[in-house]
Coordinates of C-alpha atoms in Angstrom, one line a residue:
X91 CA -77.9 19.1 -66.5
X92 CA -78.9 20.0 -63.0
X93 CA -82.1 19.9 -61.1
X94 CA -82.3 22.5 -58.3
X95 CA -84.8 23.0 -55.5
X96 CA -84.5 24.9 -52.3
X97 CA -86.3 24.9 -49.0
X98 CA -88.4 28.1 -48.8
X99 CA -91.1 29.0 -46.3
X100 CA -93.5 31.5 -47.9
X101 CA -94.1 34.5 -45.6
X102 CA -91.5 33.4 -43.0
X103 CA -88.7 35.9 -43.3
X104 CA -86.9 34.7 -40.2
X105 CA -86.8 31.1 -41.4
X106 CA -85.6 32.0 -44.9
X107 CA -82.9 34.2 -43.4
X108 CA -81.8 31.4 -41.0
X109 CA -81.6 28.8 -43.8
X110 CA -79.7 31.3 -46.0
X111 CA -77.1 32.1 -43.3
X112 CA -76.8 28.4 -42.3
X113 CA -76.1 27.5 -45.9
X114 CA -73.4 30.2 -46.1
X115 CA -71.7 29.1 -42.9
X116 CA -72.0 25.4 -43.0
X117 CA -73.0 24.2 -46.5
X118 CA -76.1 22.4 -47.6
X119 CA -77.4 19.0 -48.7
X120 CA -77.9 18.2 -52.3
X121 CA -80.1 15.4 -53.6
X122 CA -79.7 14.1 -57.1
X123 CA -78.2 11.5 -59.5
X124 CA -74.5 12.2 -59.5
X125 CA -72.2 10.9 -62.2
X126 CA -71.2 7.2 -62.5
X127 CA -71.7 4.5 -65.0
X128 CA -73.9 5.0 -68.0
X129 CA -77.4 3.4 -68.1
X130 CA -77.6 0.8 -70.9
X131 CA -80.9 0.8 -72.7
X132 CA -81.9 -2.2 -74.8
X133 CA -83.8 -0.9 -77.7
X134 CA -85.7 -3.7 -79.4
X135 CA -85.3 -2.4 -82.9
X136 CA -82.2 -0.2 -82.6
X137 CA -79.8 -2.2 -80.6
X138 CA -78.3 -0.8 -77.4
X139 CA -77.3 2.7 -76.5
X140 CA -76.0 4.2 -73.3
X141 CA -77.0 7.4 -71.5
X142 CA -75.5 8.9 -68.3
X143 CA -77.9 8.5 -65.4
X144 CA -77.8 12.2 -64.5
X145 CA -78.9 12.9 -68.1
X146 CA -81.7 10.3 -67.9
X147 CA -82.9 11.9 -64.6
X148 CA -82.9 15.3 -66.2
X149 CA -84.9 14.0 -69.3
X150 CA -87.5 12.6 -67.0
X151 CA -87.5 15.6 -64.7
X152 CA -87.9 18.3 -67.4
X153 CA -89.1 16.2 -70.4
X154 CA -87.8 16.3 -73.9
X155 CA -90.4 18.0 -76.2
X156 CA -88.4 17.4 -79.3
X157 CA -88.3 13.6 -78.5
X158 CA -92.0 13.6 -77.4
X159 CA -91.1 12.8 -73.8
X160 CA -93.3 14.6 -71.2
X161 CA -92.1 16.1 -68.0
X162 CA -92.3 13.7 -65.1
X163 CA -90.9 15.8 -62.2
X164 CA -89.9 13.6 -59.4
X165 CA -87.1 15.7 -57.7
X166 CA -88.8 19.1 -57.7
X167 CA -92.3 17.7 -57.0
X168 CA -91.1 15.6 -54.1
X169 CA -89.0 18.3 -52.5
X170 CA -91.8 20.8 -52.9
X171 CA -94.3 18.4 -51.4
X172 CA -92.0 17.8 -48.4
X173 CA -90.5 21.3 -47.9
X174 CA -92.6 22.1 -44.8
X175 CA -91.4 18.8 -43.2
X176 CA -87.8 19.8 -43.9
X177 CA -88.4 23.3 -42.6
X178 CA -90.0 22.1 -39.4
X179 CA -87.0 19.8 -38.8
X180 CA -84.6 22.7 -39.4
X181 CA -86.5 24.9 -36.9
X182 CA -86.5 22.1 -34.4
X183 CA -82.7 21.8 -34.6
X184 CA -82.0 25.4 -33.6
X185 CA -82.1 24.8 -29.8
X186 CA -80.1 21.5 -29.9
X187 CA -77.4 23.2 -32.0
X188 CA -77.3 26.2 -29.6
X189 CA -76.9 23.9 -26.7
X190 CA -74.1 21.9 -28.5
X191 CA -76.2 18.7 -28.7
X192 CA -76.3 18.7 -32.5
X193 CA -74.3 20.2 -35.4
X194 CA -75.3 21.8 -38.7
X195 CA -73.4 19.0 -40.5
X196 CA -75.5 16.4 -38.7
X197 CA -78.6 18.3 -39.6
X198 CA -77.7 18.5 -43.3
X199 CA -76.8 14.8 -43.2
X200 CA -80.3 13.9 -41.8
X201 CA -82.1 16.2 -44.3
X202 CA -80.1 14.7 -47.2
X203 CA -81.1 11.1 -46.2
X204 CA -84.7 12.2 -45.7
X205 CA -84.9 13.9 -49.0
X206 CA -83.3 11.0 -50.8
X207 CA -85.9 8.6 -49.3
X208 CA -88.7 11.0 -50.2
X209 CA -87.7 11.3 -53.8
X210 CA -87.3 7.5 -54.2
X211 CA -90.8 7.0 -52.6
X212 CA -92.3 9.7 -54.9
X213 CA -90.9 7.9 -57.9
X214 CA -93.1 4.9 -57.0
X215 CA -96.2 6.7 -55.7
X216 CA -96.2 10.1 -57.5
X217 CA -98.8 11.0 -60.1
X218 CA -97.2 11.3 -63.5
X219 CA -98.2 11.6 -67.1
X220 CA -99.2 8.1 -68.2
X221 CA -97.0 6.1 -70.5
X222 CA -97.9 5.6 -74.1
X223 CA -99.3 2.2 -75.1
X224 CA -96.2 1.5 -77.2
X225 CA -94.0 2.2 -74.2
X226 CA -96.1 0.0 -71.9
X227 CA -95.9 -2.9 -74.4
X228 CA -92.1 -2.5 -74.7
X229 CA -91.3 -2.4 -71.0
X230 CA -94.2 -4.6 -69.8
X231 CA -95.4 -2.1 -67.2
X232 CA -97.5 1.0 -67.1
X233 CA -95.5 2.5 -64.2
X234 CA -93.6 5.7 -65.3
X235 CA -90.0 6.1 -64.1
X236 CA -89.7 2.5 -63.0
X237 CA -88.2 0.1 -65.5
X238 CA -85.0 -1.6 -64.3
X239 CA -84.9 0.3 -61.0
X240 CA -81.4 1.7 -61.8
X241 CA -82.5 5.3 -61.8
X242 CA -84.3 5.1 -58.5
X243 CA -81.3 3.3 -56.9
X244 CA -79.0 6.0 -58.1
X245 CA -80.9 8.8 -56.4
X246 CA -78.5 9.9 -53.6
X247 CA -77.5 12.9 -51.5
X248 CA -74.3 14.6 -50.5
X249 CA -73.5 17.3 -48.0
X250 CA -71.6 20.2 -49.5
X251 CA -69.5 22.5 -47.3

């Protein structure tokens, strides 16, 4: 399952066209939880089960109504909250790129790192649906999305060409 968000400036046709063309020519940055080892969950009554980290991220991001898990968007919410910052950075890179002092690859690299840090910070400081008392008792904390720290640590970025 994939989570997708894009940088869009409402009402700014030039900026949106610039980002669209830059993406076609030079790629883009993606922020997410990409593959890897399964997350092992220790269920007190049901033993242990494993789930892939990308699936765990998607369950938290979109919720799972059939399993009574509410949506706790940390990717889309964080990227939306910070999209004007990313847009301003991109606009500020036009002149350095035209003068040969920067590259689009370096710009995507920086934006990927920035977005990764923003998502990880939002996981700690964001406003989410509170946990149920049963969940708080099981994990010993009332903080949504933070249990072992594995999911937060697995948030990363990649530059795609």
